[in-house]
Amino acid sequence: MKFISAALLLASAPGALSFSAPAKSEPMPLSNTDASGNTVDPLLIRAARGEKTERVPVWMMRQAGRHIKEYRDLCKKYPTFRERSEIPDVAVEVSLQPWRNYQTDGCILFSDILTPLPGMGVEFDIDEKVGPVVKPMRTYEDVEKMHLIDPSTAAPFVAEALRTLREEVSPETAVLGFVGCPYTLATYLVEGKTSKEYLEIKKMAFTEPKLLHMILKNLAESISEYALFQIENGAQLIQIFDSWAGHLSPRDYDEFAAPYQKVILDKIKEKYPTVPTVIYIKHSGALIERMAGTGVDVVSLDWTVDMAEGRERIANGRAKAGLSGPGGVQGNLDPSILFGDFATIKERAEEILKKAGPTGHVMNLGHGIEAATPEENAAYFIETVRNFRHEA
């Protein structure tokens, strides 16, 4: 195994973020191989495809990161987010921490939705207090500086980390990749940083829609390539995040978000039809049918939606779009429940599991795990789901 342990990482000083693009490698197989040489599709992948599974798989959004003490210790040696996510051995270690500690069924790459931006001609930084910072893009001249990404040159560290994760995790564990959707990425490009009201991008949408569509089109083309790159290097599922599309009205979602989500999803399915896809939007209660209608395999619900109602609405959205099958669902425990006692965690988690039913469900939180979450509570949540069985 090529993995470098946490102890060794802590003992070494952080290096410069310089990588040479690796030689073109053969795409990783989508399935795993067990100790007997048999081909194995991980539990989470089978559930996301809607197959009958022996139990419900579980992982947590943002499971790798601040709530884990080992991660906070690594931050002392690697103080910037980009070091932690762009030095392959560090990114691998951080990705593995929750999988080792909790036995999650998915091991998601530790990265950021903004990671591919420099490969498109858009530089960014992540301020530890402010968050992402980008030079605002508000003119045609700004947009013309963008270019199509070459992921193997722009993000070779992503390829290396994903391939190492496939070597490190067990055959029953799925390695998960993710990308940001064009609208959410555009909010950072236009606003210049995280926003509460998103007034600059909405102003552009209503006064210069052609300019915004140009940005969204450029992003969709590059993010599609980046998603395929992740699959080719070991990701067995792609989750697309359009976190801030929940601030849009349904009409504006239909114009500025959904079509560009669909570009990415269609590109994935065109080349890798068996790779499951998941979509997550925060505060998406008004958009569930529309999300399902994009053709995504799994809709990840936030905690504000009742699971049983969500499943019904996903099925209705797919039917209205002419798609077959009820579609899958992910989620959706309120992350704040993990601050409760064990009895509350168990009761709330099992309520969701029962409402979701035995097939097509990946258990998760309704948003990323909070940084102050006690590790023992996160572990108990995962254990509760792993031990749960639907009645025959």
mmCIF file of C-alpha atoms in Angstrom:
data_model
loop_
_atom_site.group_PDB
_atom_site.id
_atom_site.type_symbol
_atom_site.label_atom_id
_atom_site.label_comp_id
_atom_site.label_asym_id
_atom_site.label_seq_id
_atom_site.Cartn_x
_atom_site.Cartn_y
_atom_site.Cartn_z
ATOM 1 C CA MET A 1 0.000 0.000 0.000
ATOM 2 C CA LYS A 2 1.231 3.461 -0.841
ATOM 3 C CA PHE A 3 -0.718 5.232 1.905
ATOM 4 C CA ILE A 4 1.242 7.353 4.387
ATOM 5 C CA SER A 5 0.015 7.123 7.989
ATOM 6 C CA ALA A 6 -1.296 10.066 10.000
ATOM 7 C CA ALA A 7 1.685 9.814 12.342
ATOM 8 C CA LEU A 8 4.117 10.207 9.467
ATOM 9 C CA LEU A 9 2.116 13.102 8.038
ATOM 10 C CA LEU A 10 2.178 14.877 11.378
ATOM 11 C CA ALA A 11 5.904 14.338 11.669
ATOM 12 C CA SER A 12 6.679 15.845 8.271
ATOM 13 C CA ALA A 13 6.517 19.482 7.287
ATOM 14 C CA PRO A 14 3.996 20.569 4.651
ATOM 15 C CA GLY A 15 5.426 20.810 1.173
ATOM 16 C CA ALA A 16 4.736 23.123 -1.703
ATOM 17 C CA LEU A 17 1.679 22.469 -3.836
ATOM 18 C CA SER A 18 3.485 21.434 -6.987
ATOM 19 C CA PHE A 19 2.603 18.336 -8.967
ATOM 20 C CA SER A 20 3.513 17.052 -12.372
ATOM 21 C CA ALA A 21 0.686 15.627 -14.389
ATOM 22 C CA PRO A 22 0.815 11.829 -14.313
ATOM 23 C CA ALA A 23 1.026 9.822 -17.478
ATOM 24 C CA LYS A 24 -2.398 8.926 -18.837
ATOM 25 C CA SER A 25 -3.539 5.854 -16.905
ATOM 26 C CA GLU A 26 -6.089 3.244 -17.804
ATOM 27 C CA PRO A 27 -9.497 4.024 -16.271
ATOM 28 C CA MET A 28 -10.078 2.310 -12.952
ATOM 29 C CA PRO A 29 -12.610 -0.533 -12.966
ATOM 30 C CA LEU A 30 -15.973 0.535 -11.596
ATOM 31 C CA SER A 31 -16.329 -2.592 -9.441
ATOM 32 C CA ASN A 32 -14.056 -3.848 -6.669
ATOM 33 C CA THR A 33 -12.337 -7.227 -6.300
ATOM 34 C CA ASP A 34 -12.514 -9.196 -3.046
ATOM 35 C CA ALA A 35 -9.840 -11.421 -1.488
ATOM 36 C CA SER A 36 -11.027 -14.403 -3.543
ATOM 37 C CA GLY A 37 -10.736 -12.507 -6.805
ATOM 38 C CA ASN A 38 -14.497 -12.054 -7.198
ATOM 39 C CA THR A 39 -15.975 -8.870 -8.633
ATOM 40 C CA VAL A 40 -17.876 -6.939 -5.960
ATOM 41 C CA ASP A 41 -20.182 -3.954 -6.300
ATOM 42 C CA PRO A 42 -20.175 -2.060 -2.984
ATOM 43 C CA LEU A 43 -23.350 -2.012 -0.902
ATOM 44 C CA LEU A 44 -23.859 1.732 -1.347
ATOM 45 C CA ILE A 45 -23.573 1.480 -5.129
ATOM 46 C CA ARG A 46 -26.132 -1.316 -5.275
ATOM 47 C CA ALA A 47 -28.550 0.660 -3.104
ATOM 48 C CA ALA A 48 -28.102 3.793 -5.229
ATOM 49 C CA ARG A 49 -29.007 1.733 -8.298
ATOM 50 C CA GLY A 50 -32.235 0.674 -6.609
ATOM 51 C CA GLU A 51 -31.174 -2.931 -6.074
ATOM 52 C CA LYS A 52 -32.340 -4.974 -3.105
ATOM 53 C CA THR A 53 -29.627 -4.907 -0.427
ATOM 54 C CA GLU A 54 -28.970 -6.782 2.803
ATOM 55 C CA ARG A 55 -29.098 -3.526 4.794
ATOM 56 C CA VAL A 56 -29.227 0.233 4.252
ATOM 57 C CA PRO A 57 -25.828 1.820 3.535
ATOM 58 C CA VAL A 58 -24.773 4.938 5.411
ATOM 59 C CA TRP A 59 -22.268 7.776 5.220
ATOM 60 C CA MET A 60 -22.318 11.456 6.219
ATOM 61 C CA MET A 61 -21.866 14.571 4.149
ATOM 62 C CA ARG A 62 -18.739 16.423 5.374
ATOM 63 C CA GLN A 63 -17.811 13.284 7.307
ATOM 64 C CA ALA A 64 -14.122 14.031 6.684
ATOM 65 C CA GLY A 65 -13.043 17.134 8.519
ATOM 66 C CA ARG A 66 -13.441 19.389 11.483
ATOM 67 C CA HIS A 67 -15.425 17.252 13.916
ATOM 68 C CA ILE A 68 -12.607 14.639 14.019
ATOM 69 C CA LYS A 69 -9.698 15.300 16.393
ATOM 70 C CA GLU A 70 -7.200 13.590 14.067
ATOM 71 C CA TYR A 71 -8.148 16.117 11.392
ATOM 72 C CA ARG A 72 -7.715 19.065 13.731
ATOM 73 C CA ASP A 73 -4.276 17.730 14.645
ATOM 74 C CA LEU A 74 -3.339 17.571 10.955
ATOM 75 C CA CYS A 75 -4.440 21.187 10.553
ATOM 76 C CA LYS A 76 -1.586 22.264 12.812
ATOM 77 C CA LYS A 77 0.955 20.909 10.302
ATOM 78 C CA TYR A 78 -1.067 21.707 7.190
ATOM 79 C CA PRO A 79 -2.763 25.010 8.074
ATOM 80 C CA THR A 80 -4.501 25.786 4.782
ATOM 81 C CA PHE A 81 -7.429 23.936 3.313
ATOM 82 C CA ARG A 82 -5.743 23.749 -0.068
ATOM 83 C CA GLU A 83 -2.721 21.994 1.444
ATOM 84 C CA ARG A 84 -4.986 19.477 3.128
ATOM 85 C CA SER A 85 -6.995 18.830 -0.025
ATOM 86 C CA GLU A 86 -4.295 19.140 -2.697
ATOM 87 C CA ILE A 87 -1.410 17.184 -1.154
ATOM 88 C CA PRO A 88 -2.513 13.671 -2.100
ATOM 89 C CA ASP A 89 -1.264 11.825 0.994
ATOM 90 C CA VAL A 90 -2.934 14.346 3.282
ATOM 91 C CA ALA A 91 -6.208 14.264 1.334
ATOM 92 C CA VAL A 92 -6.158 10.462 1.483
ATOM 93 C CA GLU A 93 -5.554 10.421 5.235
ATOM 94 C CA VAL A 94 -8.380 12.892 5.873
ATOM 95 C CA SER A 95 -10.730 10.945 3.582
ATOM 96 C CA LEU A 96 -9.951 7.698 5.410
ATOM 97 C CA GLN A 97 -10.380 8.998 8.966
ATOM 98 C CA PRO A 98 -14.206 8.687 9.175
ATOM 99 C CA TRP A 99 -14.160 5.403 7.268
ATOM 100 C CA ARG A 100 -11.666 3.930 9.722
ATOM 101 C CA ASN A 101 -13.336 5.408 12.785
ATOM 102 C CA TYR A 102 -16.995 4.762 11.949
ATOM 103 C CA GLN A 103 -17.047 2.060 9.238
ATOM 104 C CA THR A 104 -19.049 4.193 6.850
ATOM 105 C CA ASP A 105 -20.164 2.480 3.648
ATOM 106 C CA GLY A 106 -18.910 5.384 1.550
ATOM 107 C CA CYS A 107 -15.490 7.003 1.611
ATOM 108 C CA ILE A 108 -15.752 10.431 -0.013
ATOM 109 C CA LEU A 109 -12.764 12.280 -1.400
ATOM 110 C CA PHE A 110 -11.702 15.180 0.817
ATOM 111 C CA SER A 111 -11.756 18.114 -1.557
ATOM 112 C CA ASP A 112 -13.810 21.204 -2.381
ATOM 113 C CA ILE A 113 -16.272 22.126 -5.102
ATOM 114 C CA LEU A 114 -13.951 25.005 -6.080
ATOM 115 C CA THR A 115 -10.917 22.752 -6.623
ATOM 116 C CA PRO A 116 -11.254 22.623 -10.449
ATOM 117 C CA LEU A 117 -11.626 26.399 -10.879
ATOM 118 C CA PRO A 118 -7.922 27.229 -11.488
ATOM 119 C CA GLY A 119 -8.013 24.715 -14.336
ATOM 120 C CA MET A 120 -10.646 26.926 -15.972
ATOM 121 C CA GLY A 121 -8.635 30.129 -15.532
ATOM 122 C CA VAL A 122 -10.330 31.157 -12.280
ATOM 123 C CA GLU A 123 -8.065 31.469 -9.258
ATOM 124 C CA PHE A 124 -9.423 31.252 -5.731
ATOM 125 C CA ASP A 125 -8.335 31.052 -2.127
ATOM 126 C CA ILE A 126 -10.032 29.676 0.970
ATOM 127 C CA ASP A 127 -9.819 31.956 3.968
ATOM 128 C CA GLU A 128 -10.115 29.854 7.124
ATOM 129 C CA LYS A 129 -12.593 32.372 8.601
ATOM 130 C CA VAL A 130 -14.299 33.928 5.562
ATOM 131 C CA GLY A 131 -14.435 30.860 3.311
ATOM 132 C CA PRO A 132 -13.851 30.856 -0.462
ATOM 133 C CA VAL A 133 -12.615 34.104 -1.989
ATOM 134 C CA VAL A 134 -12.666 34.731 -5.772
ATOM 135 C CA LYS A 135 -12.089 37.868 -7.840
ATOM 136 C CA PRO A 136 -15.648 38.800 -8.881
ATOM 137 C CA MET A 137 -16.571 37.962 -12.475
ATOM 138 C CA ARG A 138 -19.123 40.451 -13.751
ATOM 139 C CA THR A 139 -18.211 41.390 -17.329
ATOM 140 C CA TYR A 140 -17.913 39.657 -20.684
ATOM 141 C CA GLU A 141 -14.186 40.376 -20.584
ATOM 142 C CA ASP A 142 -13.935 38.438 -17.310
ATOM 143 C CA VAL A 143 -15.801 35.475 -18.770
ATOM 144 C CA GLU A 144 -13.656 35.371 -21.900
ATOM 145 C CA LYS A 145 -10.654 34.557 -19.717
ATOM 146 C CA MET A 146 -12.220 31.203 -18.823
ATOM 147 C CA HIS A 147 -11.201 28.078 -20.716
ATOM 148 C CA LEU A 148 -12.089 24.385 -20.805
ATOM 149 C CA ILE A 149 -10.409 22.387 -18.082
ATOM 150 C CA ASP A 150 -7.818 19.662 -18.643
ATOM 151 C CA PRO A 151 -8.319 17.809 -15.351
ATOM 152 C CA SER A 152 -5.173 15.700 -15.636
ATOM 153 C CA THR A 153 -3.113 18.891 -15.676
ATOM 154 C CA ALA A 154 -5.278 20.959 -13.345
ATOM 155 C CA ALA A 155 -5.930 18.357 -10.652
ATOM 156 C CA PRO A 156 -3.493 15.416 -10.819
ATOM 157 C CA PHE A 157 -3.661 15.255 -7.017
ATOM 158 C CA VAL A 158 -7.345 14.316 -7.284
ATOM 159 C CA ALA A 159 -6.504 11.376 -9.531
ATOM 160 C CA GLU A 160 -3.740 10.204 -7.194
ATOM 161 C CA ALA A 161 -5.926 10.495 -4.095
ATOM 162 C CA LEU A 162 -8.869 8.646 -5.654
ATOM 163 C CA ARG A 163 -6.695 5.801 -6.921
ATOM 164 C CA THR A 164 -5.064 5.457 -3.509
ATOM 165 C CA LEU A 165 -8.441 5.397 -1.780
ATOM 166 C CA ARG A 166 -9.562 2.536 -4.002
ATOM 167 C CA GLU A 167 -6.484 0.617 -2.839
ATOM 168 C CA GLU A 168 -7.039 1.410 0.825
ATOM 169 C CA VAL A 169 -10.721 0.783 1.462
ATOM 170 C CA SER A 170 -12.408 -2.602 1.714
ATOM 171 C CA PRO A 171 -14.137 -4.121 -1.336
ATOM 172 C CA GLU A 172 -17.556 -3.441 0.207
ATOM 173 C CA THR A 173 -16.807 0.288 0.540
ATOM 174 C CA ALA A 174 -17.679 2.741 -2.223
ATOM 175 C CA VAL A 175 -15.265 5.549 -3.106
ATOM 176 C CA LEU A 176 -17.319 8.671 -3.734
ATOM 177 C CA GLY A 177 -16.501 11.671 -5.896
ATOM 178 C CA PHE A 178 -18.332 14.974 -6.114
ATOM 179 C CA VAL A 179 -18.584 18.200 -8.068
ATOM 180 C CA GLY A 180 -20.238 21.564 -7.616
ATOM 181 C CA CYS A 181 -22.996 22.463 -10.055
ATOM 182 C CA PRO A 182 -22.693 25.489 -12.345
ATOM 183 C CA TYR A 183 -25.186 27.737 -10.558
ATOM 184 C CA THR A 184 -23.603 27.261 -7.137
ATOM 185 C CA LEU A 185 -20.103 27.729 -8.551
ATOM 186 C CA ALA A 186 -21.320 30.832 -10.366
ATOM 187 C CA THR A 187 -22.487 32.331 -7.074
ATOM 188 C CA TYR A 188 -18.859 32.371 -5.913
ATOM 189 C CA LEU A 189 -17.611 33.703 -9.248
ATOM 190 C CA VAL A 190 -20.121 36.556 -9.378
ATOM 191 C CA GLU A 191 -20.398 37.386 -5.665
ATOM 192 C CA GLY A 192 -16.673 36.908 -5.013
ATOM 193 C CA LYS A 193 -17.308 35.040 -1.767
ATOM 194 C CA THR A 194 -20.008 33.310 0.243
ATOM 195 C CA SER A 195 -23.210 35.342 0.381
ATOM 196 C CA LYS A 196 -26.412 35.370 2.405
ATOM 197 C CA GLU A 197 -28.730 36.981 -0.135
ATOM 198 C CA TYR A 198 -26.952 36.326 -3.492
ATOM 199 C CA LEU A 199 -27.988 39.733 -4.775
ATOM 200 C CA GLU A 200 -25.158 40.158 -7.303
ATOM 201 C CA ILE A 201 -25.859 36.927 -9.175
ATOM 202 C CA LYS A 202 -29.605 37.528 -9.075
ATOM 203 C CA LYS A 203 -29.071 41.040 -10.391
ATOM 204 C CA MET A 204 -27.039 39.538 -13.248
ATOM 205 C CA ALA A 205 -29.756 36.948 -13.894
ATOM 206 C CA PHE A 206 -32.411 39.636 -14.260
ATOM 207 C CA THR A 207 -30.396 42.361 -16.033
ATOM 208 C CA GLU A 208 -27.798 40.419 -18.050
ATOM 209 C CA PRO A 209 -29.082 36.854 -18.353
ATOM 210 C CA LYS A 210 -26.960 36.168 -21.435
ATOM 211 C CA LEU A 211 -23.813 36.903 -19.449
ATOM 212 C CA LEU A 212 -24.854 34.568 -16.651
ATOM 213 C CA HIS A 213 -25.762 31.837 -19.140
ATOM 214 C CA MET A 214 -22.305 32.190 -20.686
ATOM 215 C CA ILE A 215 -20.702 31.626 -17.275
ATOM 216 C CA LEU A 216 -22.993 28.675 -16.554
ATOM 217 C CA LYS A 217 -22.313 27.076 -19.937
ATOM 218 C CA ASN A 218 -18.543 27.353 -19.478
ATOM 219 C CA LEU A 219 -18.787 25.850 -16.011
ATOM 220 C CA ALA A 220 -21.048 23.003 -17.156
ATOM 221 C CA GLU A 221 -18.626 21.958 -19.890
ATOM 222 C CA SER A 222 -15.620 21.901 -17.565
ATOM 223 C CA ILE A 223 -17.404 20.329 -14.592
ATOM 224 C CA SER A 224 -18.653 17.541 -16.844
ATOM 225 C CA GLU A 225 -15.058 16.774 -17.814
ATOM 226 C CA TYR A 226 -13.986 16.932 -14.172
ATOM 227 C CA ALA A 227 -16.719 14.477 -13.127
ATOM 228 C CA LEU A 228 -15.661 12.010 -15.838
ATOM 229 C CA PHE A 229 -12.049 12.428 -14.713
ATOM 230 C CA GLN A 230 -13.005 11.448 -11.175
ATOM 231 C CA ILE A 231 -14.798 8.332 -12.403
ATOM 232 C CA GLU A 232 -11.873 7.331 -14.587
ATOM 233 C CA ASN A 233 -9.595 7.582 -11.560
ATOM 234 C CA GLY A 234 -11.673 5.583 -9.108
ATOM 235 C CA ALA A 235 -14.871 7.378 -8.079
ATOM 236 C CA GLN A 236 -17.734 4.874 -8.134
ATOM 237 C CA LEU A 237 -20.517 7.420 -7.579
ATOM 238 C CA ILE A 238 -20.717 11.142 -8.265
ATOM 239 C CA GLN A 239 -22.694 13.500 -6.042
ATOM 240 C CA ILE A 240 -23.455 16.865 -7.560
ATOM 241 C CA PHE A 241 -23.932 19.756 -5.156
ATOM 242 C CA ASP A 242 -26.078 22.723 -6.127
ATOM 243 C CA SER A 243 -26.241 23.940 -2.556
ATOM 244 C CA TRP A 244 -27.300 27.526 -3.267
ATOM 245 C CA ALA A 245 -29.891 26.749 -5.945
ATOM 246 C CA GLY A 246 -32.357 26.506 -3.062
ATOM 247 C CA HIS A 247 -32.356 30.322 -3.062
ATOM 248 C CA LEU A 248 -33.963 30.341 -6.516
ATOM 249 C CA SER A 249 -37.654 30.436 -7.301
ATOM 250 C CA PRO A 250 -38.914 27.379 -9.201
ATOM 251 C CA ARG A 251 -39.046 29.413 -12.424
ATOM 252 C CA ASP A 252 -35.480 30.619 -12.044
ATOM 253 C CA TYR A 253 -34.311 27.148 -11.024
ATOM 254 C CA ASP A 254 -35.729 25.868 -14.316
ATOM 255 C CA GLU A 255 -33.729 28.475 -16.242
ATOM 256 C CA PHE A 256 -30.442 28.889 -14.377
ATOM 257 C CA ALA A 257 -29.847 25.645 -12.485
ATOM 258 C CA ALA A 258 -31.616 22.535 -13.776
ATOM 259 C CA PRO A 259 -30.460 22.691 -17.423
ATOM 260 C CA TYR A 260 -26.819 22.856 -16.354
ATOM 261 C CA GLN A 261 -27.239 20.101 -13.777
ATOM 262 C CA LYS A 262 -28.629 18.012 -16.602
ATOM 263 C CA VAL A 263 -25.598 18.708 -18.824
ATOM 264 C CA ILE A 264 -23.355 17.102 -16.206
ATOM 265 C CA LEU A 265 -25.708 14.206 -15.486
ATOM 266 C CA ASP A 266 -26.205 13.451 -19.176
ATOM 267 C CA LYS A 267 -22.452 13.478 -19.848
ATOM 268 C CA ILE A 268 -21.885 11.017 -16.998
ATOM 269 C CA LYS A 269 -24.652 8.671 -18.157
ATOM 270 C CA GLU A 270 -23.546 8.874 -21.774
ATOM 271 C CA LYS A 271 -20.076 7.553 -20.935
ATOM 272 C CA TYR A 272 -20.656 5.658 -17.677
ATOM 273 C CA PRO A 273 -24.328 4.616 -17.581
ATOM 274 C CA THR A 274 -23.896 2.330 -14.553
ATOM 275 C CA VAL A 275 -22.292 4.963 -12.305
ATOM 276 C CA PRO A 276 -24.929 6.249 -9.877
ATOM 277 C CA THR A 277 -25.488 9.987 -9.514
ATOM 278 C CA VAL A 278 -26.847 11.934 -6.532
ATOM 279 C CA ILE A 279 -28.001 15.545 -6.293
ATOM 280 C CA TYR A 280 -28.084 17.656 -3.145
ATOM 281 C CA ILE A 281 -29.541 21.147 -2.719
ATOM 282 C CA LYS A 282 -29.905 22.787 0.678
ATOM 283 C CA HIS A 283 -33.429 24.029 1.476
ATOM 284 C CA SER A 284 -34.794 22.270 -1.592
ATOM 285 C CA GLY A 285 -38.295 21.461 -0.350
ATOM 286 C CA ALA A 286 -39.911 23.463 -3.163
ATOM 287 C CA LEU A 287 -37.740 21.819 -5.833
ATOM 288 C CA ILE A 288 -37.868 18.065 -5.170
ATOM 289 C CA GLU A 289 -39.959 17.114 -8.201
ATOM 290 C CA ARG A 290 -37.765 19.268 -10.415
ATOM 291 C CA MET A 291 -34.599 17.707 -9.020
ATOM 292 C CA ALA A 292 -35.974 14.223 -9.677
ATOM 293 C CA GLY A 293 -36.933 15.252 -13.199
ATOM 294 C CA THR A 294 -33.306 15.903 -14.165
ATOM 295 C CA GLY A 295 -32.798 12.137 -14.468
ATOM 296 C CA VAL A 296 -30.481 11.879 -11.465
ATOM 297 C CA ASP A 297 -30.501 8.445 -9.834
ATOM 298 C CA VAL A 298 -30.790 9.620 -6.230
ATOM 299 C CA VAL A 299 -32.206 12.794 -4.703
ATOM 300 C CA SER A 300 -30.555 13.731 -1.414
ATOM 301 C CA LEU A 301 -33.177 15.344 0.813
ATOM 302 C CA ASP A 302 -32.360 17.959 3.403
ATOM 303 C CA TRP A 303 -33.774 17.618 6.924
ATOM 304 C CA THR A 304 -36.760 19.928 6.320
ATOM 305 C CA VAL A 305 -38.591 17.302 4.224
ATOM 306 C CA ASP A 306 -40.481 14.312 5.616
ATOM 307 C CA MET A 307 -38.853 11.186 4.198
ATOM 308 C CA ALA A 308 -42.092 9.434 3.219
ATOM 309 C CA GLU A 309 -43.414 12.559 1.505
ATOM 310 C CA GLY A 310 -40.044 13.063 -0.160
ATOM 311 C CA ARG A 311 -40.052 9.567 -1.642
ATOM 312 C CA GLU A 312 -43.528 10.107 -3.057
ATOM 313 C CA ARG A 313 -42.567 13.465 -4.544
ATOM 314 C CA ILE A 314 -39.410 12.032 -6.131
ATOM 315 C CA ALA A 315 -41.473 9.293 -7.785
ATOM 316 C CA ASN A 316 -44.001 11.870 -9.006
ATOM 317 C CA GLY A 317 -41.259 14.105 -10.396
ATOM 318 C CA ARG A 318 -39.711 11.231 -12.308
ATOM 319 C CA ALA A 319 -43.077 10.125 -13.687
ATOM 320 C CA LYS A 320 -43.887 13.653 -14.854
ATOM 321 C CA ALA A 321 -40.520 13.784 -16.666
ATOM 322 C CA GLY A 322 -41.213 10.426 -18.334
ATOM 323 C CA LEU A 323 -38.558 8.571 -16.344
ATOM 324 C CA SER A 324 -39.043 4.964 -15.279
ATOM 325 C CA GLY A 325 -38.847 3.726 -11.716
ATOM 326 C CA PRO A 326 -39.394 5.520 -8.404
ATOM 327 C CA GLY A 327 -35.821 6.813 -8.105
ATOM 328 C CA GLY A 328 -33.555 6.621 -5.106
ATOM 329 C CA VAL A 329 -33.337 8.813 -2.029
ATOM 330 C CA GLN A 330 -30.546 9.851 0.327
ATOM 331 C CA GLY A 331 -30.739 11.374 3.792
ATOM 332 C CA ASN A 332 -32.056 12.954 5.787
ATOM 333 C CA LEU A 333 -31.351 13.192 9.534
ATOM 334 C CA ASP A 334 -31.096 16.732 10.891
ATOM 335 C CA PRO A 335 -27.378 17.114 11.723
ATOM 336 C CA SER A 336 -28.284 18.762 15.022
ATOM 337 C CA ILE A 337 -29.845 15.486 16.199
ATOM 338 C CA LEU A 338 -26.271 14.261 16.636
ATOM 339 C CA PHE A 339 -26.006 16.636 19.611
ATOM 340 C CA GLY A 340 -28.776 14.685 21.339
ATOM 341 C CA ASP A 341 -28.518 11.587 23.474
ATOM 342 C CA PHE A 342 -28.142 8.085 22.049
ATOM 343 C CA ALA A 343 -31.843 7.277 22.518
ATOM 344 C CA THR A 344 -32.863 10.312 20.466
ATOM 345 C CA ILE A 345 -30.342 9.558 17.718
ATOM 346 C CA LYS A 346 -31.582 5.977 17.467
ATOM 347 C CA GLU A 347 -35.278 6.906 17.486
ATOM 348 C CA ARG A 348 -34.926 9.629 14.842
ATOM 349 C CA ALA A 349 -32.632 7.593 12.586
ATOM 350 C CA GLU A 350 -34.866 4.528 12.679
ATOM 351 C CA GLU A 351 -37.941 6.653 11.946
ATOM 352 C CA ILE A 352 -36.293 7.816 8.708
ATOM 353 C CA LEU A 353 -35.141 4.305 7.817
ATOM 354 C CA LYS A 354 -38.675 2.941 8.214
ATOM 355 C CA LYS A 355 -40.245 5.742 6.186
ATOM 356 C CA ALA A 356 -37.701 5.354 3.381
ATOM 357 C CA GLY A 357 -38.351 1.643 2.966
ATOM 358 C CA PRO A 358 -36.011 -1.248 2.185
ATOM 359 C CA THR A 359 -34.809 -0.358 -1.310
ATOM 360 C CA GLY A 360 -33.230 2.631 -3.007
ATOM 361 C CA HIS A 361 -32.220 4.419 0.199
ATOM 362 C CA VAL A 362 -28.773 5.653 1.233
ATOM 363 C CA MET A 363 -28.883 6.905 4.815
ATOM 364 C CA ASN A 364 -27.174 10.211 5.435
ATOM 365 C CA LEU A 365 -27.631 13.525 7.162
ATOM 366 C CA GLY A 366 -29.807 16.259 5.707
ATOM 367 C CA HIS A 367 -26.745 18.517 5.484
ATOM 368 C CA GLY A 368 -23.057 18.308 6.381
ATOM 369 C CA ILE A 369 -22.107 17.193 9.878
ATOM 370 C CA GLU A 370 -21.496 20.112 12.227
ATOM 371 C CA ALA A 371 -17.920 20.795 13.341
ATOM 372 C CA ALA A 372 -18.802 20.569 17.051
ATOM 373 C CA THR A 373 -20.482 17.159 16.759
ATOM 374 C CA PRO A 374 -19.153 14.683 19.372
ATOM 375 C CA GLU A 375 -17.329 11.860 17.594
ATOM 376 C CA GLU A 376 -19.000 9.250 19.805
ATOM 377 C CA ASN A 377 -22.416 10.483 18.650
ATOM 378 C CA ALA A 378 -21.417 10.300 14.989
ATOM 379 C CA ALA A 379 -20.136 6.775 15.600
ATOM 380 C CA TYR A 380 -23.411 5.802 17.294
ATOM 381 C CA PHE A 381 -25.455 7.130 14.367
ATOM 382 C CA ILE A 382 -23.459 5.016 11.898
ATOM 383 C CA GLU A 383 -23.667 1.967 14.187
ATOM 384 C CA THR A 384 -27.431 2.406 14.554
ATOM 385 C CA VAL A 385 -27.966 2.407 10.799
ATOM 386 C CA ARG A 386 -25.596 -0.512 10.208
ATOM 387 C CA ASN A 387 -27.477 -2.586 12.786
ATOM 388 C CA PHE A 388 -30.963 -1.753 11.503
ATOM 389 C CA ARG A 389 -32.847 -4.320 9.443
ATOM 390 C CA HIS A 390 -36.176 -3.875 7.697
ATOM 391 C CA GLU A 391 -38.812 -6.449 8.574
ATOM 392 C CA ALA A 392 -39.220 -9.052 5.863
#
